[in-house]
mmCIF file with all atom_site columns, C-alpha atoms and ligand atoms in Angstrom:
data_model
loop_
_atom_site.group_PDB
_atom_site.id
_atom_site.type_symbol
_atom_site.label_atom_id
_atom_site.label_alt_id
_atom_site.label_comp_id
_atom_site.label_asym_id
_atom_site.label_entity_id
_atom_site.label_seq_id
_atom_site.pdbx_PDB_ins_code
_atom_site.Cartn_x
_atom_site.Cartn_y
_atom_site.Cartn_z
_atom_site.occupancy
_atom_site.B_iso_or_equiv
_atom_site.pdbx_formal_charge
_atom_site.auth_seq_id
_atom_site.auth_comp_id
_atom_site.auth_asym_id
_atom_site.auth_atom_id
_atom_site.pdbx_PDB_model_num
ATOM   1   C  CA  . MET A 1 1   ? 0.000   0.000  0.000   1.00 86.00 ? 11  MET A CA  1
ATOM   2   C  CA  . ASN A 1 2   ? 1.344   3.420  -0.914  1.00 92.00 ? 12  ASN A CA  1
ATOM   3   C  CA  . ARG A 1 3   ? 1.890   5.802  1.975   1.00 96.00 ? 13  ARG A CA  1
ATOM   4   C  CA  . ILE A 1 4   ? 1.281   9.502  1.544   1.00 98.00 ? 14  ILE A CA  1
ATOM   5   C  CA  . LEU A 1 5   ? 2.198   12.249 3.985   1.00 98.00 ? 15  LEU A CA  1
ATOM   6   C  CA  . ILE A 1 6   ? -0.100  15.276 3.880   1.00 98.00 ? 16  ILE A CA  1
ATOM   7   C  CA  . VAL A 1 7   ? 1.534   18.442 5.213   1.00 98.00 ? 17  VAL A CA  1
ATOM   8   C  CA  . GLU A 1 8   ? -1.302  20.949 5.500   1.00 97.00 ? 18  GLU A CA  1
ATOM   9   C  CA  . ASP A 1 9   ? -2.234  23.244 8.380   1.00 96.00 ? 19  ASP A CA  1
ATOM   10  C  CA  . GLU A 1 10  ? -5.866  23.727 7.429   1.00 94.00 ? 20  GLU A CA  1
ATOM   11  C  CA  . ARG A 1 11  ? -7.438  20.722 9.044   1.00 95.00 ? 21  ARG A CA  1
ATOM   12  C  CA  . PRO A 1 12  ? -10.657 20.625 6.972   1.00 94.00 ? 22  PRO A CA  1
ATOM   13  C  CA  . ILE A 1 13  ? -8.609  20.598 3.740   1.00 93.00 ? 23  ILE A CA  1
ATOM   14  C  CA  . ALA A 1 14  ? -6.218  17.969 5.092   1.00 96.00 ? 24  ALA A CA  1
ATOM   15  C  CA  . ASP A 1 15  ? -9.133  15.803 6.221   1.00 96.00 ? 25  ASP A CA  1
ATOM   16  C  CA  . ILE A 1 16  ? -10.879 15.985 2.856   1.00 95.00 ? 26  ILE A CA  1
ATOM   17  C  CA  . ILE A 1 17  ? -7.672  15.059 1.043   1.00 96.00 ? 27  ILE A CA  1
ATOM   18  C  CA  . ALA A 1 18  ? -7.049  12.173 3.457   1.00 97.00 ? 28  ALA A CA  1
ATOM   19  C  CA  . PHE A 1 19  ? -10.616 10.961 3.021   1.00 96.00 ? 29  PHE A CA  1
ATOM   20  C  CA  . HIS A 1 20  ? -10.363 10.820 -0.752  1.00 95.00 ? 30  HIS A CA  1
ATOM   21  C  CA  . LEU A 1 21  ? -6.917  9.250  -0.752  1.00 96.00 ? 31  LEU A CA  1
ATOM   22  C  CA  . LYS A 1 22  ? -8.010  6.549  1.689   1.00 96.00 ? 32  LYS A CA  1
ATOM   23  C  CA  . ARG A 1 23  ? -10.948 5.805  -0.547  1.00 95.00 ? 33  ARG A CA  1
ATOM   24  C  CA  . GLU A 1 24  ? -8.460  5.314  -3.401  1.00 94.00 ? 34  GLU A CA  1
ATOM   25  C  CA  . GLY A 1 25  ? -6.569  2.817  -1.270  1.00 94.00 ? 35  GLY A CA  1
ATOM   26  C  CA  . TYR A 1 26  ? -3.714  4.968  0.016   1.00 96.00 ? 36  TYR A CA  1
ATOM   27  C  CA  . GLU A 1 27  ? -2.501  5.088  3.579   1.00 97.00 ? 37  GLU A CA  1
ATOM   28  C  CA  . THR A 1 28  ? -2.222  8.672  4.824   1.00 97.00 ? 38  THR A CA  1
ATOM   29  C  CA  . GLU A 1 29  ? -0.915  10.671 7.765   1.00 97.00 ? 39  GLU A CA  1
ATOM   30  C  CA  . ILE A 1 30  ? -1.398  14.369 8.392   1.00 98.00 ? 40  ILE A CA  1
ATOM   31  C  CA  . ALA A 1 31  ? 1.226   16.817 9.639   1.00 97.00 ? 41  ALA A CA  1
ATOM   32  C  CA  . SER A 1 32  ? -0.283  20.172 10.555  1.00 96.00 ? 42  SER A CA  1
ATOM   33  C  CA  . THR A 1 33  ? 2.884   22.264 10.800  1.00 97.00 ? 43  THR A CA  1
ATOM   34  C  CA  . GLY A 1 34  ? 6.037   22.538 8.725   1.00 96.00 ? 44  GLY A CA  1
ATOM   35  C  CA  . THR A 1 35  ? 8.218   21.319 11.571  1.00 97.00 ? 45  THR A CA  1
ATOM   36  C  CA  . MET A 1 36  ? 6.020   18.278 12.076  1.00 97.00 ? 46  MET A CA  1
ATOM   37  C  CA  . GLY A 1 37  ? 6.012   17.648 8.322   1.00 97.00 ? 47  GLY A CA  1
ATOM   38  C  CA  . LEU A 1 38  ? 9.787   17.733 8.183   1.00 97.00 ? 48  LEU A CA  1
ATOM   39  C  CA  . GLU A 1 39  ? 10.140  15.379 11.155  1.00 96.00 ? 49  GLU A CA  1
ATOM   40  C  CA  . MET A 1 40  ? 7.605   12.881 9.860   1.00 97.00 ? 50  MET A CA  1
ATOM   41  C  CA  . GLY A 1 41  ? 8.940   13.214 6.328   1.00 97.00 ? 51  GLY A CA  1
ATOM   42  C  CA  . LEU A 1 42  ? 12.426  12.199 7.435   1.00 96.00 ? 52  LEU A CA  1
ATOM   43  C  CA  . ASP A 1 43  ? 11.526  9.706  10.189  1.00 95.00 ? 53  ASP A CA  1
ATOM   44  C  CA  . GLN A 1 44  ? 9.255   7.461  8.170   1.00 95.00 ? 54  GLN A CA  1
ATOM   45  C  CA  . LYS A 1 45  ? 9.243   6.006  4.694   1.00 93.00 ? 55  LYS A CA  1
ATOM   46  C  CA  . TRP A 1 46  ? 6.779   7.665  2.317   1.00 95.00 ? 56  TRP A CA  1
ATOM   47  C  CA  . ASP A 1 47  ? 5.896   7.034  -1.283  1.00 94.00 ? 57  ASP A CA  1
ATOM   48  C  CA  . LEU A 1 48  ? 4.871   10.629 -1.810  1.00 96.00 ? 58  LEU A CA  1
ATOM   49  C  CA  . ILE A 1 49  ? 4.636   13.861 0.196   1.00 97.00 ? 59  ILE A CA  1
ATOM   50  C  CA  . LEU A 1 50  ? 1.915   16.459 -0.370  1.00 98.00 ? 60  LEU A CA  1
ATOM   51  C  CA  . LEU A 1 51  ? 3.320   19.749 0.845   1.00 97.00 ? 61  LEU A CA  1
ATOM   52  C  CA  . ASP A 1 52  ? 1.389   22.965 1.351   1.00 95.00 ? 62  ASP A CA  1
ATOM   53  C  CA  . ILE A 1 53  ? 3.375   26.193 0.919   1.00 92.00 ? 63  ILE A CA  1
ATOM   54  C  CA  . MET A 1 54  ? 1.669   28.470 3.431   1.00 90.00 ? 64  MET A CA  1
ATOM   55  C  CA  . LEU A 1 55  ? 2.317   26.863 6.798   1.00 93.00 ? 65  LEU A CA  1
ATOM   56  C  CA  . PRO A 1 56  ? 2.762   28.470 10.200  1.00 89.00 ? 66  PRO A CA  1
ATOM   57  C  CA  . GLY A 1 57  ? 6.362   28.676 11.386  1.00 85.00 ? 67  GLY A CA  1
ATOM   58  C  CA  . MET A 1 58  ? 8.498   26.816 8.901   1.00 94.00 ? 68  MET A CA  1
ATOM   59  C  CA  . ASP A 1 59  ? 6.875   27.232 5.474   1.00 93.00 ? 69  ASP A CA  1
ATOM   60  C  CA  . GLY A 1 60  ? 6.656   24.691 2.669   1.00 94.00 ? 70  GLY A CA  1
ATOM   61  C  CA  . PHE A 1 61  ? 9.771   25.978 0.908   1.00 93.00 ? 71  PHE A CA  1
ATOM   62  C  CA  . GLN A 1 62  ? 11.900  25.623 4.021   1.00 95.00 ? 72  GLN A CA  1
ATOM   63  C  CA  . VAL A 1 63  ? 10.530  22.139 4.598   1.00 97.00 ? 73  VAL A CA  1
ATOM   64  C  CA  . LEU A 1 64  ? 11.223  21.188 0.976   1.00 95.00 ? 74  LEU A CA  1
ATOM   65  C  CA  . ARG A 1 65  ? 14.778  22.496 1.120   1.00 94.00 ? 75  ARG A CA  1
ATOM   66  C  CA  . LYS A 1 66  ? 15.475  20.440 4.245   1.00 95.00 ? 76  LYS A CA  1
ATOM   67  C  CA  . LEU A 1 67  ? 13.802  17.325 2.852   1.00 95.00 ? 77  LEU A CA  1
ATOM   68  C  CA  . ARG A 1 68  ? 15.844  17.532 -0.339  1.00 91.00 ? 78  ARG A CA  1
ATOM   69  C  CA  . GLU A 1 69  ? 19.098  17.545 1.612   1.00 89.00 ? 79  GLU A CA  1
ATOM   70  C  CA  . LYS A 1 70  ? 18.234  14.007 2.687   1.00 90.00 ? 80  LYS A CA  1
ATOM   71  C  CA  . ILE A 1 71  ? 15.601  12.335 0.537   1.00 89.00 ? 81  ILE A CA  1
ATOM   72  C  CA  . THR A 1 72  ? 14.393  12.164 -3.070  1.00 85.00 ? 82  THR A CA  1
ATOM   73  C  CA  . THR A 1 73  ? 10.814  11.070 -2.299  1.00 90.00 ? 83  THR A CA  1
ATOM   74  C  CA  . PRO A 1 74  ? 8.377   12.666 -4.781  1.00 92.00 ? 84  PRO A CA  1
ATOM   75  C  CA  . VAL A 1 75  ? 7.023   15.942 -3.436  1.00 94.00 ? 85  VAL A CA  1
ATOM   76  C  CA  . LEU A 1 76  ? 3.819   17.428 -4.800  1.00 94.00 ? 86  LEU A CA  1
ATOM   77  C  CA  . MET A 1 77  ? 3.398   21.057 -3.714  1.00 92.00 ? 87  MET A CA  1
ATOM   78  C  CA  . LEU A 1 78  ? 0.006   22.562 -2.971  1.00 92.00 ? 88  LEU A CA  1
ATOM   79  C  CA  . THR A 1 79  ? -0.065  26.150 -4.164  1.00 86.00 ? 89  THR A CA  1
ATOM   80  C  CA  . ALA A 1 80  ? -2.709  28.884 -4.167  1.00 80.00 ? 90  ALA A CA  1
ATOM   81  C  CA  . LYS A 1 81  ? -3.785  30.413 -7.445  1.00 66.00 ? 91  LYS A CA  1
ATOM   82  C  CA  . GLU A 1 82  ? -2.095  33.747 -6.828  1.00 66.00 ? 92  GLU A CA  1
ATOM   83  C  CA  . GLU A 1 83  ? 1.229   32.088 -6.034  1.00 65.00 ? 93  GLU A CA  1
ATOM   84  C  CA  . GLU A 1 84  ? 2.489   31.862 -9.639  1.00 63.00 ? 94  GLU A CA  1
ATOM   85  C  CA  . VAL A 1 85  ? 6.048   32.724 -8.658  1.00 67.00 ? 95  VAL A CA  1
ATOM   86  C  CA  . ASP A 1 86  ? 5.922   30.250 -5.814  1.00 72.00 ? 96  ASP A CA  1
ATOM   87  C  CA  . LYS A 1 87  ? 5.297   27.313 -8.108  1.00 72.00 ? 97  LYS A CA  1
ATOM   88  C  CA  . ILE A 1 88  ? 8.528   28.017 -9.925  1.00 76.00 ? 98  ILE A CA  1
ATOM   89  C  CA  . LEU A 1 89  ? 10.441  28.479 -6.675  1.00 79.00 ? 99  LEU A CA  1
ATOM   90  C  CA  . GLY A 1 90  ? 9.077   25.145 -5.463  1.00 81.00 ? 100 GLY A CA  1
ATOM   91  C  CA  . LEU A 1 91  ? 10.311  23.392 -8.578  1.00 79.00 ? 101 LEU A CA  1
ATOM   92  C  CA  . GLU A 1 92  ? 13.691  25.057 -8.256  1.00 79.00 ? 102 GLU A CA  1
ATOM   93  C  CA  . LEU A 1 93  ? 13.984  23.745 -4.725  1.00 83.00 ? 103 LEU A CA  1
ATOM   94  C  CA  . GLY A 1 94  ? 13.301  20.221 -5.916  1.00 83.00 ? 104 GLY A CA  1
ATOM   95  C  CA  . ALA A 1 95  ? 9.552   19.658 -5.904  1.00 88.00 ? 105 ALA A CA  1
ATOM   96  C  CA  . ASP A 1 96  ? 8.506   17.085 -8.480  1.00 85.00 ? 106 ASP A CA  1
ATOM   97  C  CA  . ASP A 1 97  ? 5.182   18.617 -9.253  1.00 85.00 ? 107 ASP A CA  1
ATOM   98  C  CA  . TYR A 1 98  ? 2.592   21.049 -7.973  1.00 86.00 ? 108 TYR A CA  1
ATOM   99  C  CA  . ILE A 1 99  ? -1.142  21.375 -7.931  1.00 89.00 ? 109 ILE A CA  1
ATOM   100 C  CA  . THR A 1 100 ? -3.029  24.654 -7.692  1.00 86.00 ? 110 THR A CA  1
ATOM   101 C  CA  . LYS A 1 101 ? -5.754  25.212 -5.103  1.00 86.00 ? 111 LYS A CA  1
ATOM   102 C  CA  . PRO A 1 102 ? -8.651  24.852 -5.401  1.00 86.00 ? 112 PRO A CA  1
ATOM   103 C  CA  . PHE A 1 103 ? -8.244  21.492 -7.105  1.00 89.00 ? 113 PHE A CA  1
ATOM   104 C  CA  . SER A 1 104 ? -10.734 18.735 -7.673  1.00 90.00 ? 114 SER A CA  1
ATOM   105 C  CA  . ASN A 1 105 ? -10.173 15.388 -5.993  1.00 89.00 ? 115 ASN A CA  1
ATOM   106 C  CA  . ARG A 1 106 ? -10.023 13.808 -9.404  1.00 89.00 ? 116 ARG A CA  1
ATOM   107 C  CA  . GLU A 1 107 ? -7.205  16.116 -10.443 1.00 89.00 ? 117 GLU A CA  1
ATOM   108 C  CA  . LEU A 1 108 ? -5.307  15.476 -7.214  1.00 93.00 ? 118 LEU A CA  1
ATOM   109 C  CA  . VAL A 1 109 ? -5.617  11.709 -7.501  1.00 92.00 ? 119 VAL A CA  1
ATOM   110 C  CA  . ALA A 1 110 ? -4.517  11.874 -11.160 1.00 89.00 ? 120 ALA A CA  1
ATOM   111 C  CA  . ARG A 1 111 ? -1.392  13.847 -10.259 1.00 89.00 ? 121 ARG A CA  1
ATOM   112 C  CA  . ILE A 1 112 ? -0.569  11.508 -7.377  1.00 92.00 ? 122 ILE A CA  1
ATOM   113 C  CA  . LYS A 1 113 ? -0.973  8.446  -9.575  1.00 88.00 ? 123 LYS A CA  1
ATOM   114 C  CA  . SER A 1 114 ? 1.234   9.954  -12.248 1.00 83.00 ? 124 SER A CA  1
ATOM   115 C  CA  . ASN A 1 115 ? 4.007   10.593 -9.724  1.00 84.00 ? 125 ASN A CA  1
ATOM   116 C  CA  . LEU A 1 116 ? 3.675   7.205  -8.057  1.00 83.00 ? 126 LEU A CA  1
ATOM   117 C  CA  . ARG A 1 117 ? 3.598   5.298  -11.325 1.00 72.00 ? 127 ARG A CA  1
ATOM   118 C  CA  . ARG A 1 118 ? 7.058   6.547  -12.112 1.00 65.00 ? 128 ARG A CA  1
ATOM   119 C  CA  . VAL A 1 119 ? 8.397   5.504  -8.739  1.00 63.00 ? 129 VAL A CA  1
ATOM   120 C  CA  . ASN A 1 120 ? 6.890   2.042  -9.066  1.00 60.00 ? 130 ASN A CA  1
ATOM   121 C  CA  . VAL A 1 121 ? 8.323   1.607  -12.540 1.00 59.00 ? 131 VAL A CA  1
ATOM   122 C  CA  . LEU A 1 122 ? 11.744  2.512  -11.189 1.00 57.00 ? 132 LEU A CA  1
ATOM   123 C  CA  . ASP A 1 123 ? 11.384  0.150  -8.241  1.00 56.00 ? 133 ASP A CA  1
ATOM   124 C  CA  . LYS A 1 124 ? 10.556  -2.739 -10.506 1.00 53.00 ? 134 LYS A CA  1
ATOM   125 C  CA  . ALA A 1 125 ? 13.441  -2.104 -12.891 1.00 51.00 ? 135 ALA A CA  1
ATOM   126 C  CA  . ASP A 1 126 ? 15.130  -5.369 -13.782 1.00 48.00 ? 136 ASP A CA  1
ATOM   127 C  CA  . ASP A 1 127 ? 18.589  -5.437 -12.200 1.00 45.00 ? 137 ASP A CA  1
ATOM   128 C  CA  . SER A 1 128 ? 19.902  -8.253 -14.355 1.00 43.00 ? 138 SER A CA  1
ATOM   129 C  CA  . ARG A 1 129 ? 19.815  -6.125 -17.483 1.00 49.00 ? 139 ARG A CA  1
ATOM   130 C  CA  . LYS A 1 130 ? 22.769  -3.780 -17.313 1.00 57.00 ? 140 LYS A CA  1
ATOM   131 C  CA  . ASN A 1 131 ? 21.511  -0.604 -18.744 1.00 83.00 ? 141 ASN A CA  1
ATOM   132 C  CA  . ARG A 1 132 ? 23.863  2.307  -18.406 1.00 82.00 ? 142 ARG A CA  1
ATOM   133 C  CA  . ILE A 1 133 ? 25.523  4.849  -20.590 1.00 85.00 ? 143 ILE A CA  1
ATOM   134 C  CA  . VAL A 1 134 ? 28.812  6.648  -20.143 1.00 87.00 ? 144 VAL A CA  1
ATOM   135 C  CA  . ILE A 1 135 ? 29.466  9.908  -21.940 1.00 86.00 ? 145 ILE A CA  1
ATOM   136 C  CA  . GLU A 1 136 ? 32.740  11.530 -21.012 1.00 87.00 ? 146 GLU A CA  1
ATOM   137 C  CA  . ASP A 1 137 ? 32.551  12.152 -17.250 1.00 89.00 ? 147 ASP A CA  1
ATOM   138 C  CA  . LEU A 1 138 ? 28.814  11.486 -17.039 1.00 92.00 ? 148 LEU A CA  1
ATOM   139 C  CA  . THR A 1 139 ? 27.454  8.025  -16.227 1.00 91.00 ? 149 THR A CA  1
ATOM   140 C  CA  . VAL A 1 140 ? 23.735  7.301  -16.155 1.00 92.00 ? 150 VAL A CA  1
ATOM   141 C  CA  . ASP A 1 141 ? 22.601  3.959  -14.795 1.00 89.00 ? 151 ASP A CA  1
ATOM   142 C  CA  . PHE A 1 142 ? 18.994  3.484  -15.849 1.00 86.00 ? 152 PHE A CA  1
ATOM   143 C  CA  . ASP A 1 143 ? 18.453  0.329  -13.804 1.00 80.00 ? 153 ASP A CA  1
ATOM   144 C  CA  . GLN A 1 144 ? 19.870  1.600  -10.566 1.00 82.00 ? 154 GLN A CA  1
ATOM   145 C  CA  . TYR A 1 145 ? 18.461  5.074  -11.074 1.00 85.00 ? 155 TYR A CA  1
ATOM   146 C  CA  . GLN A 1 146 ? 21.860  6.582  -10.437 1.00 89.00 ? 156 GLN A CA  1
ATOM   147 C  CA  . VAL A 1 147 ? 23.838  9.341  -12.071 1.00 94.00 ? 157 VAL A CA  1
ATOM   148 C  CA  . TYR A 1 148 ? 27.553  9.872  -11.583 1.00 94.00 ? 158 TYR A CA  1
ATOM   149 C  CA  . LYS A 1 149 ? 29.658  12.820 -12.558 1.00 93.00 ? 159 LYS A CA  1
ATOM   150 C  CA  . LYS A 1 150 ? 33.393  12.208 -12.373 1.00 90.00 ? 160 LYS A CA  1
ATOM   151 C  CA  . ASP A 1 151 ? 32.582  9.080  -10.352 1.00 85.00 ? 161 ASP A CA  1
ATOM   152 C  CA  . GLN A 1 152 ? 30.695  11.158 -7.799  1.00 92.00 ? 162 GLN A CA  1
ATOM   153 C  CA  . ASN A 1 153 ? 27.075  10.256 -7.171  1.00 92.00 ? 163 ASN A CA  1
ATOM   154 C  CA  . VAL A 1 154 ? 24.679  13.030 -8.241  1.00 94.00 ? 164 VAL A CA  1
ATOM   155 C  CA  . GLU A 1 155 ? 21.388  13.199 -6.358  1.00 89.00 ? 165 GLU A CA  1
ATOM   156 C  CA  . LEU A 1 156 ? 18.511  13.752 -8.770  1.00 90.00 ? 166 LEU A CA  1
ATOM   157 C  CA  . THR A 1 157 ? 14.828  13.937 -8.000  1.00 86.00 ? 167 THR A CA  1
ATOM   158 C  CA  . LEU A 1 158 ? 12.592  11.518 -9.866  1.00 84.00 ? 168 LEU A CA  1
ATOM   159 C  CA  . ARG A 1 159 ? 11.492  14.122 -12.381 1.00 87.00 ? 169 ARG A CA  1
ATOM   160 C  CA  . GLU A 1 160 ? 15.022  15.242 -13.048 1.00 91.00 ? 170 GLU A CA  1
ATOM   161 C  CA  . PHE A 1 161 ? 16.019  11.646 -13.629 1.00 92.00 ? 171 PHE A CA  1
ATOM   162 C  CA  . GLU A 1 162 ? 13.014  10.963 -15.836 1.00 91.00 ? 172 GLU A CA  1
ATOM   163 C  CA  . LEU A 1 163 ? 13.720  14.082 -17.877 1.00 94.00 ? 173 LEU A CA  1
ATOM   164 C  CA  . LEU A 1 164 ? 17.374  13.150 -18.324 1.00 95.00 ? 174 LEU A CA  1
ATOM   165 C  CA  . LYS A 1 165 ? 16.403  9.611  -19.258 1.00 93.00 ? 175 LYS A CA  1
ATOM   166 C  CA  . TYR A 1 166 ? 13.894  10.772 -21.843 1.00 93.00 ? 176 TYR A CA  1
ATOM   167 C  CA  . LEU A 1 167 ? 16.336  13.259 -23.370 1.00 95.00 ? 177 LEU A CA  1
ATOM   168 C  CA  . ILE A 1 168 ? 19.000  10.543 -23.608 1.00 92.00 ? 178 ILE A CA  1
ATOM   169 C  CA  . GLN A 1 169 ? 16.579  8.020  -25.075 1.00 89.00 ? 179 GLN A CA  1
ATOM   170 C  CA  . ASN A 1 170 ? 15.805  10.573 -27.767 1.00 92.00 ? 180 ASN A CA  1
ATOM   171 C  CA  . LYS A 1 171 ? 19.328  11.920 -28.085 1.00 90.00 ? 181 LYS A CA  1
ATOM   172 C  CA  . GLY A 1 172 ? 19.995  14.358 -30.881 1.00 90.00 ? 182 GLY A CA  1
ATOM   173 C  CA  . GLN A 1 173 ? 16.311  14.922 -31.401 1.00 93.00 ? 183 GLN A CA  1
ATOM   174 C  CA  . ILE A 1 174 ? 14.891  18.350 -30.625 1.00 95.00 ? 184 ILE A CA  1
ATOM   175 C  CA  . LEU A 1 175 ? 12.006  17.960 -28.205 1.00 96.00 ? 185 LEU A CA  1
ATOM   176 C  CA  . SER A 1 176 ? 9.485   20.731 -27.638 1.00 94.00 ? 186 SER A CA  1
ATOM   177 C  CA  . ARG A 1 177 ? 8.679   21.751 -24.069 1.00 92.00 ? 187 ARG A CA  1
ATOM   178 C  CA  . GLU A 1 178 ? 5.090   20.690 -24.678 1.00 90.00 ? 188 GLU A CA  1
ATOM   179 C  CA  . ALA A 1 179 ? 6.213   17.241 -25.766 1.00 91.00 ? 189 ALA A CA  1
ATOM   180 C  CA  . LEU A 1 180 ? 8.498   16.927 -22.732 1.00 93.00 ? 190 LEU A CA  1
ATOM   181 C  CA  . LEU A 1 181 ? 5.718   17.995 -20.408 1.00 89.00 ? 191 LEU A CA  1
ATOM   182 C  CA  . LYS A 1 182 ? 3.458   15.371 -21.860 1.00 87.00 ? 192 LYS A CA  1
ATOM   183 C  CA  . GLU A 1 183 ? 6.017   12.557 -21.892 1.00 88.00 ? 193 GLU A CA  1
ATOM   184 C  CA  . VAL A 1 184 ? 7.933   13.200 -18.705 1.00 89.00 ? 194 VAL A CA  1
ATOM   185 C  CA  . TRP A 1 185 ? 5.244   14.725 -16.516 1.00 84.00 ? 195 TRP A CA  1
ATOM   186 C  CA  . ASP A 1 186 ? 2.278   13.008 -18.051 1.00 76.00 ? 196 ASP A CA  1
ATOM   187 C  CA  . TYR A 1 187 ? 0.575   16.373 -18.275 1.00 70.00 ? 197 TYR A CA  1
ATOM   188 C  CA  . GLU A 1 188 ? -2.226  16.656 -20.771 1.00 63.00 ? 198 GLU A CA  1
ATOM   189 C  CA  . TYR A 1 189 ? -4.310  19.409 -19.282 1.00 53.00 ? 199 TYR A CA  1
ATOM   190 C  CA  . TYR A 1 190 ? -2.738  20.884 -16.195 1.00 62.00 ? 200 TYR A CA  1
ATOM   191 C  CA  . GLY A 1 191 ? 0.759   21.658 -17.296 1.00 70.00 ? 201 GLY A CA  1
ATOM   192 C  CA  . ASP A 1 192 ? 2.834   24.789 -17.366 1.00 79.00 ? 202 ASP A CA  1
ATOM   193 C  CA  . ILE A 1 193 ? 5.774   24.669 -19.781 1.00 83.00 ? 203 ILE A CA  1
ATOM   194 C  CA  . ARG A 1 194 ? 7.943   26.677 -17.393 1.00 86.00 ? 204 ARG A CA  1
ATOM   195 C  CA  . THR A 1 195 ? 8.082   23.502 -15.324 1.00 87.00 ? 205 THR A CA  1
ATOM   196 C  CA  . VAL A 1 196 ? 10.263  22.069 -18.073 1.00 92.00 ? 206 VAL A CA  1
ATOM   197 C  CA  . ASP A 1 197 ? 12.578  25.095 -18.151 1.00 93.00 ? 207 ASP A CA  1
ATOM   198 C  CA  . VAL A 1 198 ? 13.061  25.060 -14.395 1.00 91.00 ? 208 VAL A CA  1
ATOM   199 C  CA  . THR A 1 199 ? 13.774  21.339 -14.299 1.00 93.00 ? 209 THR A CA  1
ATOM   200 C  CA  . VAL A 1 200 ? 16.244  21.636 -17.183 1.00 96.00 ? 210 VAL A CA  1
ATOM   201 C  CA  . ARG A 1 201 ? 18.002  24.440 -15.326 1.00 94.00 ? 211 ARG A CA  1
ATOM   202 C  CA  . ARG A 1 202 ? 18.215  22.348 -12.163 1.00 93.00 ? 212 ARG A CA  1
ATOM   203 C  CA  . LEU A 1 203 ? 19.452  19.346 -14.068 1.00 95.00 ? 213 LEU A CA  1
ATOM   204 C  CA  . ARG A 1 204 ? 22.154  21.396 -15.792 1.00 96.00 ? 214 ARG A CA  1
ATOM   205 C  CA  . GLU A 1 205 ? 23.356  22.700 -12.455 1.00 95.00 ? 215 GLU A CA  1
ATOM   206 C  CA  . LYS A 1 206 ? 23.798  19.125 -11.321 1.00 95.00 ? 216 LYS A CA  1
ATOM   207 C  CA  . ILE A 1 207 ? 25.349  17.439 -14.347 1.00 96.00 ? 217 ILE A CA  1
ATOM   208 C  CA  . GLU A 1 208 ? 26.974  20.143 -16.451 1.00 95.00 ? 218 GLU A CA  1
ATOM   209 C  CA  . GLU A 1 209 ? 30.496  21.404 -15.869 1.00 93.00 ? 219 GLU A CA  1
ATOM   210 C  CA  . GLU A 1 210 ? 29.346  24.890 -16.904 1.00 94.00 ? 220 GLU A CA  1
ATOM   211 C  CA  . PRO A 1 211 ? 25.553  25.096 -16.535 1.00 95.00 ? 221 PRO A CA  1
ATOM   212 C  CA  . ALA A 1 212 ? 25.436  28.377 -18.500 1.00 94.00 ? 222 ALA A CA  1
ATOM   213 C  CA  . ASN A 1 213 ? 27.376  26.799 -21.338 1.00 95.00 ? 223 ASN A CA  1
ATOM   214 C  CA  . PRO A 1 214 ? 26.002  23.254 -21.400 1.00 96.00 ? 224 PRO A CA  1
ATOM   215 C  CA  . ARG A 1 215 ? 27.703  20.283 -22.997 1.00 94.00 ? 225 ARG A CA  1
ATOM   216 C  CA  . PHE A 1 216 ? 24.865  17.747 -22.693 1.00 95.00 ? 226 PHE A CA  1
ATOM   217 C  CA  . ILE A 1 217 ? 21.451  19.397 -22.480 1.00 97.00 ? 227 ILE A CA  1
ATOM   218 C  CA  . MET A 1 218 ? 21.201  21.896 -25.284 1.00 97.00 ? 228 MET A CA  1
ATOM   219 C  CA  . THR A 1 219 ? 18.597  24.583 -25.931 1.00 96.00 ? 229 THR A CA  1
ATOM   220 C  CA  . LYS A 1 220 ? 17.132  25.038 -29.377 1.00 93.00 ? 230 LYS A CA  1
ATOM   221 C  CA  . ARG A 1 221 ? 15.862  28.565 -29.009 1.00 91.00 ? 231 ARG A CA  1
ATOM   222 C  CA  . GLY A 1 222 ? 12.146  28.946 -29.482 1.00 88.00 ? 232 GLY A CA  1
ATOM   223 C  CA  . VAL A 1 223 ? 11.726  25.205 -29.955 1.00 91.00 ? 233 VAL A CA  1
ATOM   224 C  CA  . GLY A 1 224 ? 12.868  23.149 -27.011 1.00 94.00 ? 234 GLY A CA  1
ATOM   225 C  CA  . TYR A 1 225 ? 15.749  20.991 -25.822 1.00 97.00 ? 235 TYR A CA  1
ATOM   226 C  CA  . TYR A 1 226 ? 17.896  18.122 -27.008 1.00 96.00 ? 236 TYR A CA  1
ATOM   227 C  CA  . PHE A 1 227 ? 20.557  15.864 -25.632 1.00 95.00 ? 237 PHE A CA  1
ATOM   228 C  CA  . ASN A 1 228 ? 23.888  16.401 -27.350 1.00 93.00 ? 238 ASN A CA  1
ATOM   229 C  CA  . TYR A 1 229 ? 25.569  13.017 -27.838 1.00 80.00 ? 239 TYR A CA  1
HETATM 230 CA CA1 . CA  B 2 .   ? -1.868  26.439 4.464   1.00 76.49 ? 171 CA  B CA1 1
#
């Protein structure tokens, strides 16, 4: 059973989310402050964390930053409609996805399933098939879900890894941001193409020697991105 941590200070909202997720077969726990969310997020094993931004005391961004120092569990941020800038900041800090309030339960469950599906696929990857590529000082192990730069392990979030994997699988081919959003995020209706730009930027900072002058993930201005191989 998949376990989901709900970090949300507004109890009625948290309860409604928990109710719907339980009905879908998920196990849930609620943390009503940022500090509690951080503690529970690190102390227990979760399949996904739903993280509200506006929390008393430690806010969602601070919690996310701390979580990302230790774990790569998928984090879905809950943002308010007027927090446009916040969505982007959340992604920059390592959120995998976000959902804008007010959201329907159907939309929430769809986004959760999309994020969990990717984790489950990765968990079930067949270890006997050695599936890795080495390009100069970059090594990507698709089975182990590991990336190394100069033999040093690089910590990527699931989305960053999925994006890198998709770019490599389609190396040399220019991929539009819309296409990437659809393929990597599974977004058909709810997406924002800036999500792609932010994730590319984060990925470059992690794997490129000079993120501003990339060697691997190239920009085709006005079109999209491609993996240079
Ligand atoms: Ca709140």
